[in-house]
Amino acid sequence: MLRFNYQGLDPNPAYQDTFAYAQIIDSTIGWKVWGNHATPIPVKLDGKNHTVEVPLTATARAVKPGQTLRLQIAPSTAVFAPQRSGVYFTATNIDLKLPVVSATKYM
């Protein structure tokens, strides 16, 4: 589950309701998107403060000791249509929870 506060403004009302995209990045293998997954996050770019909470797209991966995963919030991805809004966007108080299970549990 991903939750954060954000603020952004697009002066064109036609583009104020848009999407940002959450991706998990594996920085130990060259900053690649993990499994080519992206989660659309509905955002309203009206200059006001908002809070959004979305479940991330499901994925399953083995993580090795020392492997580093990071959250990327991007304006667009190769998976979805290009972003039409050309604005600033600030996210704060980011809280990400990823479910983790032991591989030995399933062997």
mmCIF file with all atom_site columns, C-alpha atoms in Angstrom:
data_model
loop_
_atom_site.group_PDB
_atom_site.id
_atom_site.type_symbol
_atom_site.label_atom_id
_atom_site.label_alt_id
_atom_site.label_comp_id
_atom_site.label_asym_id
_atom_site.label_entity_id
_atom_site.label_seq_id
_atom_site.pdbx_PDB_ins_code
_atom_site.Cartn_x
_atom_site.Cartn_y
_atom_site.Cartn_z
_atom_site.occupancy
_atom_site.B_iso_or_equiv
_atom_site.pdbx_formal_charge
_atom_site.auth_seq_id
_atom_site.auth_comp_id
_atom_site.auth_asym_id
_atom_site.auth_atom_id
_atom_site.pdbx_PDB_model_num
ATOM 1   C CA . MET A 1 1   ? 0.000  0.000   0.000   1.00 0.00 ? 1   MET A CA 1
ATOM 2   C CA . LEU A 1 2   ? 1.278  3.439   -0.925  1.00 0.00 ? 2   LEU A CA 1
ATOM 3   C CA . ARG A 1 3   ? 0.090  6.603   0.821   1.00 0.00 ? 3   ARG A CA 1
ATOM 4   C CA . PHE A 1 4   ? 1.387  10.151  0.485   1.00 0.00 ? 4   PHE A CA 1
ATOM 5   C CA . ASN A 1 5   ? 0.452  13.812  0.573   1.00 0.00 ? 5   ASN A CA 1
ATOM 6   C CA . TYR A 1 6   ? 0.925  15.870  -2.551  1.00 0.00 ? 6   TYR A CA 1
ATOM 7   C CA . GLN A 1 7   ? 0.413  19.244  -4.117  1.00 0.00 ? 7   GLN A CA 1
ATOM 8   C CA . GLY A 1 8   ? 0.629  20.249  -7.753  1.00 0.00 ? 8   GLY A CA 1
ATOM 9   C CA . LEU A 1 9   ? -0.843 22.764  -10.130 1.00 0.00 ? 9   LEU A CA 1
ATOM 10  C CA . ASP A 1 10  ? -1.669 22.711  -13.798 1.00 0.00 ? 10  ASP A CA 1
ATOM 11  C CA . PRO A 1 11  ? -3.131 26.067  -14.854 1.00 0.00 ? 11  PRO A CA 1
ATOM 12  C CA . ASN A 1 12  ? -5.122 24.301  -17.585 1.00 0.00 ? 12  ASN A CA 1
ATOM 13  C CA . PRO A 1 13  ? -8.276 22.876  -15.926 1.00 0.00 ? 13  PRO A CA 1
ATOM 14  C CA . ALA A 1 14  ? -8.523 20.250  -18.681 1.00 0.00 ? 14  ALA A CA 1
ATOM 15  C CA . TYR A 1 15  ? -5.354 18.565  -17.328 1.00 0.00 ? 15  TYR A CA 1
ATOM 16  C CA . GLN A 1 16  ? -5.848 18.961  -13.565 1.00 0.00 ? 16  GLN A CA 1
ATOM 17  C CA . ASP A 1 17  ? -7.260 15.435  -13.157 1.00 0.00 ? 17  ASP A CA 1
ATOM 18  C CA . THR A 1 18  ? -4.436 13.168  -14.236 1.00 0.00 ? 18  THR A CA 1
ATOM 19  C CA . PHE A 1 19  ? -2.147 10.366  -13.051 1.00 0.00 ? 19  PHE A CA 1
ATOM 20  C CA . ALA A 1 20  ? 1.300  9.888   -11.594 1.00 0.00 ? 20  ALA A CA 1
ATOM 21  C CA . TYR A 1 21  ? 2.805  6.385   -11.604 1.00 0.00 ? 21  TYR A CA 1
ATOM 22  C CA . ALA A 1 22  ? 4.431  4.362   -8.837  1.00 0.00 ? 22  ALA A CA 1
ATOM 23  C CA . GLN A 1 23  ? 7.162  1.900   -9.754  1.00 0.00 ? 23  GLN A CA 1
ATOM 24  C CA . ILE A 1 24  ? 9.542  -0.199  -7.710  1.00 0.00 ? 24  ILE A CA 1
ATOM 25  C CA . ILE A 1 25  ? 13.110 0.301   -8.882  1.00 0.00 ? 25  ILE A CA 1
ATOM 26  C CA . ASP A 1 26  ? 15.964 -2.150  -8.282  1.00 0.00 ? 26  ASP A CA 1
ATOM 27  C CA . SER A 1 27  ? 18.968 0.118   -7.818  1.00 0.00 ? 27  SER A CA 1
ATOM 28  C CA . THR A 1 28  ? 21.380 -2.802  -7.463  1.00 0.00 ? 28  THR A CA 1
ATOM 29  C CA . ILE A 1 29  ? 20.950 -3.790  -11.124 1.00 0.00 ? 29  ILE A CA 1
ATOM 30  C CA . GLY A 1 30  ? 21.125 -0.406  -12.791 1.00 0.00 ? 30  GLY A CA 1
ATOM 31  C CA . TRP A 1 31  ? 17.958 1.375   -11.647 1.00 0.00 ? 31  TRP A CA 1
ATOM 32  C CA . LYS A 1 32  ? 15.619 -0.891  -13.603 1.00 0.00 ? 32  LYS A CA 1
ATOM 33  C CA . VAL A 1 33  ? 11.881 -1.015  -13.041 1.00 0.00 ? 33  VAL A CA 1
ATOM 34  C CA . TRP A 1 34  ? 11.098 -4.164  -11.121 1.00 0.00 ? 34  TRP A CA 1
ATOM 35  C CA . GLY A 1 35  ? 9.073  -6.460  -13.359 1.00 0.00 ? 35  GLY A CA 1
ATOM 36  C CA . ASN A 1 36  ? 8.007  -3.602  -15.651 1.00 0.00 ? 36  ASN A CA 1
ATOM 37  C CA . HIS A 1 37  ? 5.076  -2.860  -13.329 1.00 0.00 ? 37  HIS A CA 1
ATOM 38  C CA . ALA A 1 38  ? 3.561  0.584   -12.805 1.00 0.00 ? 38  ALA A CA 1
ATOM 39  C CA . THR A 1 39  ? 0.633  1.608   -10.641 1.00 0.00 ? 39  THR A CA 1
ATOM 40  C CA . PRO A 1 40  ? -1.475 4.561   -11.811 1.00 0.00 ? 40  PRO A CA 1
ATOM 41  C CA . ILE A 1 41  ? -2.108 7.066   -9.027  1.00 0.00 ? 41  ILE A CA 1
ATOM 42  C CA . PRO A 1 42  ? -5.024 9.452   -9.599  1.00 0.00 ? 42  PRO A CA 1
ATOM 43  C CA . VAL A 1 43  ? -3.989 13.021  -8.742  1.00 0.00 ? 43  VAL A CA 1
ATOM 44  C CA . LYS A 1 44  ? -5.739 16.390  -8.866  1.00 0.00 ? 44  LYS A CA 1
ATOM 45  C CA . LEU A 1 45  ? -3.395 19.240  -9.773  1.00 0.00 ? 45  LEU A CA 1
ATOM 46  C CA . ASP A 1 46  ? -5.442 22.162  -8.493  1.00 0.00 ? 46  ASP A CA 1
ATOM 47  C CA . GLY A 1 47  ? -2.819 23.747  -6.218  1.00 0.00 ? 47  GLY A CA 1
ATOM 48  C CA . LYS A 1 48  ? -4.398 22.334  -3.039  1.00 0.00 ? 48  LYS A CA 1
ATOM 49  C CA . ASN A 1 49  ? -2.977 19.752  -0.628  1.00 0.00 ? 49  ASN A CA 1
ATOM 50  C CA . HIS A 1 50  ? -4.287 16.219  -1.122  1.00 0.00 ? 50  HIS A CA 1
ATOM 51  C CA . THR A 1 51  ? -3.685 12.743  0.283   1.00 0.00 ? 51  THR A CA 1
ATOM 52  C CA . VAL A 1 52  ? -3.835 9.624   -1.849  1.00 0.00 ? 52  VAL A CA 1
ATOM 53  C CA . GLU A 1 53  ? -3.689 5.933   -0.944  1.00 0.00 ? 53  GLU A CA 1
ATOM 54  C CA . VAL A 1 54  ? -3.417 3.175   -3.543  1.00 0.00 ? 54  VAL A CA 1
ATOM 55  C CA . PRO A 1 55  ? -2.512 -0.513  -3.535  1.00 0.00 ? 55  PRO A CA 1
ATOM 56  C CA . LEU A 1 56  ? 0.497  -1.231  -5.744  1.00 0.00 ? 56  LEU A CA 1
ATOM 57  C CA . THR A 1 57  ? 0.240  -3.544  -8.718  1.00 0.00 ? 57  THR A CA 1
ATOM 58  C CA . ALA A 1 58  ? 0.895  -7.087  -7.514  1.00 0.00 ? 58  ALA A CA 1
ATOM 59  C CA . THR A 1 59  ? 4.265  -8.624  -8.280  1.00 0.00 ? 59  THR A CA 1
ATOM 60  C CA . ALA A 1 60  ? 6.342  -11.458 -6.868  1.00 0.00 ? 60  ALA A CA 1
ATOM 61  C CA . ARG A 1 61  ? 10.122 -11.476 -6.813  1.00 0.00 ? 61  ARG A CA 1
ATOM 62  C CA . ALA A 1 62  ? 12.966 -13.004 -4.877  1.00 0.00 ? 62  ALA A CA 1
ATOM 63  C CA . VAL A 1 63  ? 15.096 -10.378 -3.150  1.00 0.00 ? 63  VAL A CA 1
ATOM 64  C CA . LYS A 1 64  ? 18.689 -11.225 -2.293  1.00 0.00 ? 64  LYS A CA 1
ATOM 65  C CA . PRO A 1 65  ? 20.602 -9.937  0.731   1.00 0.00 ? 65  PRO A CA 1
ATOM 66  C CA . GLY A 1 66  ? 22.066 -6.536  -0.118  1.00 0.00 ? 66  GLY A CA 1
ATOM 67  C CA . GLN A 1 67  ? 19.581 -5.880  -2.907  1.00 0.00 ? 67  GLN A CA 1
ATOM 68  C CA . THR A 1 68  ? 18.120 -2.348  -2.732  1.00 0.00 ? 68  THR A CA 1
ATOM 69  C CA . LEU A 1 69  ? 14.611 -1.503  -3.866  1.00 0.00 ? 69  LEU A CA 1
ATOM 70  C CA . ARG A 1 70  ? 13.337 2.073   -4.157  1.00 0.00 ? 70  ARG A CA 1
ATOM 71  C CA . LEU A 1 71  ? 10.024 3.735   -4.884  1.00 0.00 ? 71  LEU A CA 1
ATOM 72  C CA . GLN A 1 72  ? 9.811  5.938   -7.958  1.00 0.00 ? 72  GLN A CA 1
ATOM 73  C CA . ILE A 1 73  ? 6.855  8.261   -8.485  1.00 0.00 ? 73  ILE A CA 1
ATOM 74  C CA . ALA A 1 74  ? 7.008  9.229   -12.145 1.00 0.00 ? 74  ALA A CA 1
ATOM 75  C CA . PRO A 1 75  ? 4.914  11.475  -14.414 1.00 0.00 ? 75  PRO A CA 1
ATOM 76  C CA . SER A 1 76  ? 4.696  8.788   -17.092 1.00 0.00 ? 76  SER A CA 1
ATOM 77  C CA . THR A 1 77  ? 5.799  5.265   -17.965 1.00 0.00 ? 77  THR A CA 1
ATOM 78  C CA . ALA A 1 78  ? 6.207  3.120   -21.051 1.00 0.00 ? 78  ALA A CA 1
ATOM 79  C CA . VAL A 1 79  ? 3.248  1.062   -19.814 1.00 0.00 ? 79  VAL A CA 1
ATOM 80  C CA . PHE A 1 80  ? 0.654  3.885   -19.982 1.00 0.00 ? 80  PHE A CA 1
ATOM 81  C CA . ALA A 1 81  ? -0.197 6.806   -22.288 1.00 0.00 ? 81  ALA A CA 1
ATOM 82  C CA . PRO A 1 82  ? 2.104  9.864   -22.216 1.00 0.00 ? 82  PRO A CA 1
ATOM 83  C CA . GLN A 1 83  ? 1.531  12.559  -19.600 1.00 0.00 ? 83  GLN A CA 1
ATOM 84  C CA . ARG A 1 84  ? -0.254 15.639  -20.964 1.00 0.00 ? 84  ARG A CA 1
ATOM 85  C CA . SER A 1 85  ? 0.041  17.778  -17.870 1.00 0.00 ? 85  SER A CA 1
ATOM 86  C CA . GLY A 1 86  ? 3.222  19.834  -17.746 1.00 0.00 ? 86  GLY A CA 1
ATOM 87  C CA . VAL A 1 87  ? 3.432  20.954  -14.143 1.00 0.00 ? 87  VAL A CA 1
ATOM 88  C CA . TYR A 1 88  ? 5.271  20.629  -10.885 1.00 0.00 ? 88  TYR A CA 1
ATOM 89  C CA . PHE A 1 89  ? 4.262  17.999  -8.380  1.00 0.00 ? 89  PHE A CA 1
ATOM 90  C CA . THR A 1 90  ? 5.507  17.636  -4.804  1.00 0.00 ? 90  THR A CA 1
ATOM 91  C CA . ALA A 1 91  ? 4.970  14.490  -2.709  1.00 0.00 ? 91  ALA A CA 1
ATOM 92  C CA . THR A 1 92  ? 5.570  14.392  1.069   1.00 0.00 ? 92  THR A CA 1
ATOM 93  C CA . ASN A 1 93  ? 4.971  12.003  3.979   1.00 0.00 ? 93  ASN A CA 1
ATOM 94  C CA . ILE A 1 94  ? 5.436  8.999   1.699   1.00 0.00 ? 94  ILE A CA 1
ATOM 95  C CA . ASP A 1 95  ? 4.535  5.691   3.341   1.00 0.00 ? 95  ASP A CA 1
ATOM 96  C CA . LEU A 1 96  ? 5.066  2.439   1.434   1.00 0.00 ? 96  LEU A CA 1
ATOM 97  C CA . LYS A 1 97  ? 4.305  -1.015  2.755   1.00 0.00 ? 97  LYS A CA 1
ATOM 98  C CA . LEU A 1 98  ? 5.394  -4.044  0.753   1.00 0.00 ? 98  LEU A CA 1
ATOM 99  C CA . PRO A 1 99  ? 4.308  -7.522  1.846   1.00 0.00 ? 99  PRO A CA 1
ATOM 100 C CA . VAL A 1 100 ? 7.257  -9.817  2.464   1.00 0.00 ? 100 VAL A CA 1
ATOM 101 C CA . VAL A 1 101 ? 7.211  -13.569 2.940   1.00 0.00 ? 101 VAL A CA 1
ATOM 102 C CA . SER A 1 102 ? 9.973  -16.058 3.491   1.00 0.00 ? 102 SER A CA 1
ATOM 103 C CA . ALA A 1 103 ? 10.796 -18.228 0.477   1.00 0.00 ? 103 ALA A CA 1
ATOM 104 C CA . THR A 1 104 ? 11.360 -21.198 2.783   1.00 0.00 ? 104 THR A CA 1
ATOM 105 C CA . LYS A 1 105 ? 7.693  -21.023 3.720   1.00 0.00 ? 105 LYS A CA 1
ATOM 106 C CA . TYR A 1 106 ? 6.760  -22.115 0.187   1.00 0.00 ? 106 TYR A CA 1
ATOM 107 C CA . MET A 1 107 ? 9.463  -24.690 -0.506  1.00 0.00 ? 107 MET A CA 1
#
